[in-house]
Amino acid sequence: MPKQSHSKIPTPQPGETFHWNRYFTRRQFIKGSAAVLATAAAAAGGIKTGFKENQVAYASEETSGKTVAIPTICENCVWRCGAIAYVKDGILTKLEGNPEHPNSRGKLCPRGNAGIKVLYDPDRLQFPMIRAGERGSGLWRRVSWEEALDFTAENMQRIKDEHGPEAMIMSSTHNLTQPYFENLLNAFGTPNYGTQRSLCFNAMTIAFTYTYGIAQPGVDYDNCRYIIYTGRNLAEAISNSETQKMMEFAARGGKIVVLDPRFTITASKAVEWLPVKPGTDLAFFLAVNHVIVTEELYDRDFIEKHTVGFEKLKEALQSYSPEWAAERCEIDAGTIRRIAREFASYRPAAVAHPNWRTSNFRNSFQTQRAIAILNALMGNWGKPGGLTPEGEESGPELGSLPQPPYPKVRAPRLDGVPWKYPLVPLKYGVIQEIRDALLTGKPYQGKGWLVYRQNPLMSIPERRKTLTALKNLDFLAVIDILPNDTAYYADVILPESTYLERWDPIAPAGNKLFLRQPVVEPLYDTMSGLMILKELGKRLGLEDYFPYEKEQDIIKAQIAPFNIDFDELVKKGFYEVKESEDHEMHFQTKSGKVEINSSLLESVGEPGVPVWQEPPAPPEGQFYLLTGKVAQHSQFTTQNNQWLMELTPDNPLWINAAVAKRLGIKDNQKVVVESKVGKVISRANVTEAIRPDCVFLAAGFGHLSKALTIGYGAGVSNSALHETNTDKLSGCQALSETFVTVKPLNSEEIAGGETS
Amino acid sequence: MSTPVSKLPATRPEQELEYKKVQKYRSLIELSTWLVPALLLFLGIIAGLHIVAAGEEALGTSDLVPWGLLIAAYVLLAVTCSGLCMISSLGHILHIRKMEIVLQRAILLAIIILIAGFATLATELGHPLRLIYVLFSPNFTSGIWWMGTIYGIYLVALVVELYMQQTGKHNLARIMYIITLILAVAATSNLGSVFGLINARPFWNGPYWSIYILITAIMSGLAVVTVLAWLMQRKERGYRGDAFRSSLKTTSKGLAILLVLTGVLTFWKITTSLYGGIPAKELATLALLKGPLAVPFWLFEIGLGIVVPLVLIIAGRSERLNYNLLAALSSLVGIVFMRYNMVIAGQLVPAGNLDVQQAFEGFANYLPSSSEILVVIGAISFIILAYRIGEYFLKLD
Amino acid sequence: MSKRYGFVMLVYRCIDCKACQVACWAENEVPLGKTRNWITRDGYRGTFPHLSVDYLPGNCMHCDNAPCVSVCPTGASSKREDGIVAVNYKKCIGCKYCMVACPYDARYFHPEKEVADKCTMCKHRLAEGKEPACVTTCVGGARVFGDLNDPHSRVSKLLRKHRHKVLLPEQGTKPSIYYIMERPQEGGNLE
């Protein structure tokens, strides 16, 4: 380990005031060691209800000097892979995939493997703190949990008393504790719930929900023979088990067609890569559907028995010939026709993958509907090699703790669901609208925000706007494990234990129930999300909604229906439930059938079948700004991970080689990227692997918090560039509808620096 | 450089005063010739200890360029030692009378230089104490094993030779001249093979460096002896001074011949490495010609190392003593870079990149750290100090 | 017959995710900034939109005729009977000759131990009956490990079935890592 002996700042004592930048950037490097554990143990206690009891009895005398294997669940992305933690003398040495877990199948991706560096991140939040200077001044005071929680609850209560509960916004990203976060939200009585969904794959989940009644169907890779991926880059946006299955599928000789403006690694594995013009994949799928319908290549039986609205589709598709599409999507009409025929010839073992975000345009919802319908035309639902009717969080029904009903919500939502976005589910929301409502004060002024495991400053488009919105809040509380960008502007920071130090509710996967449990004692004075939420609830007079004394009480209630021994679950990490043999073809849609023509869409005055919706295109001299993932990072959460940053330390701007030559941009040269709303200085990655009309920036980089000593200064934020463009049907942010100019950096620009 | 004081007729009072001033000045210089190297040696030792303690952090080397300035310095010193020894032995064996007077000192200098070389190498090693495994767990296919072994024996032989000289056992000394000559040739050419045996580094691979190092060893030996003779002729008067001057002219002539030879060797090394454009060879050579080593190569190795000394010697027809001194000094500076360039150029093209289809776009980086540079300066200071002490205590004529 | 461990890399199956590297760093406590294994990007071939690219996973090739073993002055590097090229830290004097001699740049200098270090094929895992960490975690299934002397092992079967190559054959090192560059054909099987 590098020696960092210079000017180390001692950890502040409770009550002591310190400066964010100085403390975090100069404090001693923490490595998992007995000394660290000793301080953590000393710091524990107080109201932190029974970490002691919560301790798994692993670090006992009999295991001294031995490596013990503890099954748990990874949280370095949302895929929830089963992992086995190897711990020696209380120090985590290795994380491996749990072979019993269907999501990991014994393997972990680079992020999963690098979980160790989440636990031993040198910049972790180590104690609760309250702002001690102006917002954003960086002055903080270390406080006790008691004080931090009281302070948070008092402020929330004050806002509730003065402005009503709806003035309090609460937001959280997909996680296992989310049900209890929603408990706090609903019990508190605010409708204003922000999730990551509208910045993510709303278009897909809503389109499939309205077509099949299931948000995120799977693919039967084992029997499939032909898959079309649209902007789904499984090789780099790793969904562990699915990525494994895709590679097995490909190695078997399964056909992969990839539509992507970028030559992604997934595209490099495909039989055919179609560098589609951004936003026009809708035209491609309309034409494919057109060919299949006009040439009658579809599964007539399935269409007749299990779908509604085929005739309307047939009619709507008439004008969408391959020639019509070719003009728009820049894929040869012959190719479209050939692919449609090939694809149909493999049915039902042919799948148009539900993808993730496809092209990130406002028309993506239509694209996803066209894809959902293409699958219906193949009649592949529940068939070998087709789509599998497993929902997003399917699995055995779990037990729960009793709790009172929620109070009635009296105000409309700030994000416009459903009054502006009638089709967006309440649990998804449209978070970028919350930000805008904070700025406009309409329909009413939000006053406070409780942010849980989220970094809105980094994730919501138009970072500058988000920053203003956050600064204008009366109260901002952040629960996180790292001194993140949003946390920097907070009034109070409640440090959570990492996923390797805490209990979480059960996570079902397939027919198994999996357990996340602490694999080491918390290193610092942190608490689990479940306990933080309970303590907040208690102070807000909402204790009845958190009827547990410790985290295990929830787990015990969840497993109650299954007659499982808790200790055995702890030891084994999972429990297998008998699989129900229920394969009846039933769809949870309004009609109970696959809705090729969506009555819901019609009910809000939209066409019931997919129609062409012209995507905007960049004016002369500008580029589509594409975004996407790299295999080594998870959104905005992993840029302080020492190992992952060693592999992928920044996000250079991909630019086509021929275009770069024309603009006089050389590989690795600094470039200025500017959109309507922001400007960043990036590093050019001059490559053949992208369309000439596009540039690409991977997501997650460009952090503002100097306390992230590894991630700060690395790469640039594409949220600083993104314009806010929301699809009125799905609420989905159209990330690719931002157009940018790119030019080599010259001396005047250097003086200007990066703006956000 | 002030004019020799001894030639000043001490007649006029102001001249007398001047003379005293100069005398005082001289003794200051005299003192500083002890103090400055001592100080630099001290700094070198500190830097060396820092390297031993901090390890890799204190070095400019990396996994791509594992061998840096210290290895180059070791090569420089070990080879110079062999060169001195070879000249000494050849001088004695072939009875080159004109050189004899300076050769006595060559052996002492050779021993000191080799010790300095070993010290430099030990600083670079992560675990110098584990050198015992060279004895206990030998690997006979290792070039470095042979190098360590031969140079070890060689050092012992040199000490024996010096002892014979000192104790006046001239017959035995004569045998030692032959033994050390053989060892010097073996050690030097073997040192070349340490590089020549590496298949992974095409720039090094082959017999070239064994021959090159042998030739340049004699060159560096002659350069050192030339400097030594110049210093001695300044100090000594009368017959002895003349003898040194005469010796100086002879070694300079030898130096000129070897400079030409080295130039020819270098020309063909460069030409054969470029010819046909075999990637790793060509790139390593391009690193010298127009890459990161261009300045060390053109300015120092070729310019100061070969062209300038050759011009000086020829211009003075090897008769002008100061020209010869400058030529020798210039070539010694060049030789430092010669060794550096050889060691570094072979590594600047990462071996692992040979298979990449794209042309290799850049060179690996190496710049010596300040500690490395200080150790080398310290080693040279040690040589100066130790030699002066030796001269003081030993009877070298 | 004794075992002869080796790797077969199914290059097509490598997705360049580098899970193998992180797994190795954790398993072998590799110091920050160093690595025992890697994925080499061969570079894109062709121009837009006619492109192809391969990712080559690698680590110490555990050569049968290993230059690092030949050049080591103290025998700290040795070729074991089971095919592993091992480093005995206790004998390493830190001369870095092996690092200079390795044509694959497979070695690094361990900054704390001050010895030359590299892939051990996770021999401690092999002793427990596990595969090397990089193989266990390989998401794409590109890294295959096994006994090259066992005709029934997956590595042997793959080598019989597919054309393969080693890296830098002209170096005469006889590596124990074989690369299968083939892409799957329809109905063909790259498993």
Short mmCIF file of N, CA and C in Angstrom, two decimals, chain B residues 55-56 61 63-64 66-67 124-127 130-131 133-134 137-139 141-145 194 198-201 204 350-352 354-358, chain C residues 34 42-43 45 69-75 89-97 99-105 107-109 111 113-115 167-168 171:
data_model
loop_
_atom_site.label_atom_id
_atom_site.label_comp_id
_atom_site.label_asym_id
_atom_site.label_seq_id
_atom_site.Cartn_x
_atom_site.Cartn_y
_atom_site.Cartn_z
N GLY B 55 12.73 1.13 -1.59
CA GLY B 55 12.55 0.21 -2.72
C GLY B 55 12.13 0.92 -3.98
N GLU B 56 11.15 0.29 -4.64
CA GLU B 56 10.74 0.74 -5.97
C GLU B 56 10.35 2.21 -6.03
N THR B 61 12.57 3.21 -12.17
CA THR B 61 12.27 2.01 -12.96
C THR B 61 10.81 1.60 -12.78
N ASP B 63 7.82 -1.78 -14.08
CA ASP B 63 7.78 -3.17 -14.52
C ASP B 63 8.11 -3.30 -16.01
N LEU B 64 7.87 -2.23 -16.76
CA LEU B 64 8.20 -2.28 -18.19
C LEU B 64 9.68 -2.00 -18.42
N PRO B 66 12.56 -2.51 -16.14
CA PRO B 66 13.02 -2.92 -14.81
C PRO B 66 14.44 -2.47 -14.49
N TRP B 67 15.24 -2.30 -15.52
CA TRP B 67 16.63 -1.93 -15.28
C TRP B 67 16.83 -0.46 -15.62
N GLU B 124 20.70 -1.42 -6.02
CA GLU B 124 19.57 -1.69 -6.90
C GLU B 124 18.83 -2.97 -6.50
N LEU B 125 19.56 -3.96 -6.01
CA LEU B 125 18.92 -5.24 -5.67
C LEU B 125 17.96 -5.06 -4.51
N GLY B 126 16.83 -5.77 -4.60
CA GLY B 126 15.88 -5.73 -3.51
C GLY B 126 16.45 -6.39 -2.26
N HIS B 127 17.18 -7.43 -2.46
CA HIS B 127 17.69 -8.21 -1.33
C HIS B 127 19.16 -8.55 -1.52
N ARG B 130 20.60 -11.70 0.01
CA ARG B 130 20.29 -13.02 -0.55
C ARG B 130 21.28 -13.43 -1.62
N LEU B 131 22.29 -12.58 -1.87
CA LEU B 131 23.30 -12.95 -2.85
C LEU B 131 23.98 -14.27 -2.48
N TYR B 133 22.60 -16.90 -2.15
CA TYR B 133 22.00 -17.97 -2.96
C TYR B 133 22.71 -18.13 -4.30
N VAL B 134 23.46 -17.11 -4.69
CA VAL B 134 24.26 -17.25 -5.89
C VAL B 134 25.27 -18.38 -5.66
N SER B 137 22.70 -21.78 -4.33
CA SER B 137 21.69 -22.29 -5.24
C SER B 137 21.98 -21.79 -6.65
N PRO B 138 23.14 -22.18 -7.16
CA PRO B 138 23.55 -21.62 -8.45
C PRO B 138 22.71 -22.10 -9.62
N ASN B 139 22.51 -21.24 -10.58
CA ASN B 139 21.84 -21.65 -11.81
C ASN B 139 22.80 -21.35 -12.97
N THR B 141 22.68 -21.70 -16.04
CA THR B 141 22.23 -21.14 -17.32
C THR B 141 22.00 -19.64 -17.23
N SER B 142 22.24 -19.09 -16.05
CA SER B 142 21.97 -17.66 -15.88
C SER B 142 23.18 -16.80 -16.19
N GLY B 143 23.03 -15.88 -17.08
CA GLY B 143 24.10 -14.94 -17.42
C GLY B 143 24.56 -14.16 -16.20
N ILE B 144 23.60 -13.79 -15.36
CA ILE B 144 23.94 -13.01 -14.18
C ILE B 144 24.70 -13.85 -13.16
N TRP B 145 24.36 -15.13 -13.10
CA TRP B 145 25.13 -15.99 -12.18
C TRP B 145 26.60 -15.99 -12.59
N VAL B 194 25.00 -11.04 -20.81
CA VAL B 194 23.82 -10.87 -19.94
C VAL B 194 22.70 -10.24 -20.76
N ILE B 198 19.25 -12.47 -24.01
CA ILE B 198 17.82 -12.22 -23.87
C ILE B 198 17.12 -12.27 -25.23
N ASN B 199 16.41 -13.35 -25.46
CA ASN B 199 15.68 -13.48 -26.72
C ASN B 199 14.53 -12.48 -26.83
N ALA B 200 13.99 -12.12 -25.67
CA ALA B 200 12.80 -11.27 -25.69
C ALA B 200 13.10 -9.84 -26.10
N ARG B 201 14.38 -9.48 -26.10
CA ARG B 201 14.76 -8.10 -26.44
C ARG B 201 15.65 -8.13 -27.66
N TRP B 204 18.98 -6.38 -27.97
CA TRP B 204 20.11 -6.90 -27.19
C TRP B 204 20.60 -8.24 -27.71
N PRO B 350 8.17 -2.31 -25.00
CA PRO B 350 7.70 -3.37 -24.11
C PRO B 350 7.62 -4.71 -24.82
N ALA B 351 8.18 -5.71 -24.20
CA ALA B 351 8.25 -7.02 -24.83
C ALA B 351 6.86 -7.56 -25.13
N GLY B 352 5.95 -7.39 -24.19
CA GLY B 352 4.62 -7.96 -24.34
C GLY B 352 3.85 -7.42 -25.53
N LEU B 354 4.85 -7.19 -28.56
CA LEU B 354 5.32 -7.69 -29.85
C LEU B 354 4.20 -8.27 -30.67
N ASP B 355 3.20 -8.83 -29.99
CA ASP B 355 2.18 -9.56 -30.73
C ASP B 355 1.04 -8.67 -31.20
N VAL B 356 1.00 -7.47 -30.72
CA VAL B 356 -0.10 -6.59 -31.09
C VAL B 356 0.02 -6.23 -32.56
N GLN B 357 -1.10 -6.36 -33.24
CA GLN B 357 -1.05 -6.16 -34.68
C GLN B 357 -0.82 -4.70 -35.05
N GLN B 358 -1.40 -3.83 -34.26
CA GLN B 358 -1.19 -2.42 -34.54
C GLN B 358 0.27 -2.08 -34.29
N LYS C 34 -0.35 -3.00 -9.74
CA LYS C 34 0.30 -4.15 -10.37
C LYS C 34 -0.77 -5.13 -10.81
N ASP C 42 -6.52 -6.16 -29.04
CA ASP C 42 -5.72 -6.27 -30.24
C ASP C 42 -5.91 -5.05 -31.15
N GLY C 43 -6.90 -4.23 -30.80
CA GLY C 43 -7.19 -3.07 -31.65
C GLY C 43 -8.27 -3.42 -32.66
N ARG C 45 -9.98 -3.86 -36.05
CA ARG C 45 -9.55 -4.09 -37.43
C ARG C 45 -10.63 -3.55 -38.35
N VAL C 69 13.09 -18.77 -16.03
CA VAL C 69 13.73 -19.84 -15.26
C VAL C 69 15.20 -19.94 -15.66
N SER C 70 15.48 -19.84 -16.97
CA SER C 70 16.86 -19.95 -17.44
C SER C 70 17.74 -18.85 -16.87
N VAL C 71 17.19 -17.64 -16.82
CA VAL C 71 18.07 -16.52 -16.48
C VAL C 71 18.20 -16.27 -14.98
N CYS C 72 17.36 -16.89 -14.19
CA CYS C 72 17.37 -16.59 -12.75
C CYS C 72 18.69 -17.07 -12.13
N PRO C 73 19.47 -16.17 -11.53
CA PRO C 73 20.80 -16.57 -11.06
C PRO C 73 20.77 -17.51 -9.86
N THR C 74 19.66 -17.48 -9.10
CA THR C 74 19.64 -18.29 -7.88
C THR C 74 18.65 -19.44 -7.95
N GLY C 75 18.04 -19.64 -9.10
CA GLY C 75 17.04 -20.70 -9.18
C GLY C 75 15.78 -20.38 -8.41
N TYR C 89 10.12 -16.90 -3.29
CA TYR C 89 10.44 -15.54 -2.84
C TYR C 89 11.72 -15.49 -2.02
N LYS C 90 11.94 -16.54 -1.26
CA LYS C 90 13.07 -16.51 -0.33
C LYS C 90 14.41 -16.46 -1.04
N LYS C 91 14.42 -16.96 -2.28
CA LYS C 91 15.69 -16.99 -2.99
C LYS C 91 15.87 -15.81 -3.93
N CYS C 92 14.80 -15.04 -4.11
CA CYS C 92 14.85 -13.96 -5.10
C CYS C 92 15.72 -12.82 -4.59
N ILE C 93 16.75 -12.44 -5.39
CA ILE C 93 17.61 -11.35 -4.96
C ILE C 93 17.14 -10.00 -5.51
N GLY C 94 16.09 -10.03 -6.31
CA GLY C 94 15.55 -8.77 -6.85
C GLY C 94 16.36 -8.20 -8.00
N CYS C 95 17.01 -9.05 -8.78
CA CYS C 95 17.85 -8.53 -9.87
C CYS C 95 17.02 -8.17 -11.10
N LYS C 96 15.77 -8.66 -11.15
CA LYS C 96 14.82 -8.32 -12.23
C LYS C 96 15.24 -8.86 -13.60
N TYR C 97 16.20 -9.79 -13.60
CA TYR C 97 16.63 -10.36 -14.88
C TYR C 97 15.45 -11.08 -15.54
N MET C 99 12.35 -10.36 -15.30
CA MET C 99 11.39 -9.40 -15.85
C MET C 99 11.85 -8.91 -17.21
N VAL C 100 13.16 -8.72 -17.30
CA VAL C 100 13.72 -8.26 -18.57
C VAL C 100 13.62 -9.37 -19.62
N ALA C 101 13.72 -10.61 -19.16
CA ALA C 101 13.81 -11.73 -20.10
C ALA C 101 12.45 -12.25 -20.56
N CYS C 102 11.37 -11.91 -19.82
CA CYS C 102 10.07 -12.47 -20.18
C CYS C 102 9.50 -11.77 -21.41
N PRO C 103 9.27 -12.51 -22.49
CA PRO C 103 8.76 -11.86 -23.70
C PRO C 103 7.29 -11.43 -23.57
N TYR C 104 6.63 -11.87 -22.51
CA TYR C 104 5.20 -11.56 -22.35
C TYR C 104 4.96 -10.47 -21.31
N ASP C 105 6.01 -9.92 -20.76
CA ASP C 105 5.88 -8.92 -19.69
C ASP C 105 4.96 -9.43 -18.58
N ARG C 107 5.69 -10.43 -15.59
CA ARG C 107 6.11 -10.26 -14.19
C ARG C 107 6.08 -8.80 -13.76
N TYR C 108 5.93 -8.63 -12.47
CA TYR C 108 6.04 -7.30 -11.90
C TYR C 108 6.91 -7.39 -10.67
N PHE C 109 7.39 -6.25 -10.24
CA PHE C 109 8.22 -6.22 -9.04
C PHE C 109 7.33 -5.90 -7.86
N PRO C 111 6.39 -4.38 -4.68
CA PRO C 111 7.04 -3.27 -3.99
C PRO C 111 7.32 -3.52 -2.51
N LYS C 113 7.40 -6.88 -0.97
CA LYS C 113 8.25 -8.07 -0.81
C LYS C 113 9.59 -7.88 -1.50
N GLU C 114 9.66 -6.92 -2.41
CA GLU C 114 10.87 -6.65 -3.18
C GLU C 114 11.37 -7.91 -3.90
N VAL C 115 10.46 -8.58 -4.52
CA VAL C 115 10.81 -9.74 -5.33
C VAL C 115 10.02 -9.66 -6.64
N LEU C 167 1.17 -17.50 -28.10
CA LEU C 167 1.70 -16.18 -28.42
C LEU C 167 3.22 -16.25 -28.57
N LEU C 168 3.73 -15.51 -29.54
CA LEU C 168 5.16 -15.42 -29.82
C LEU C 168 5.82 -16.79 -29.95
N GLN C 171 9.58 -17.23 -30.19
CA GLN C 171 10.47 -17.12 -29.04
C GLN C 171 10.86 -18.49 -28.49
#
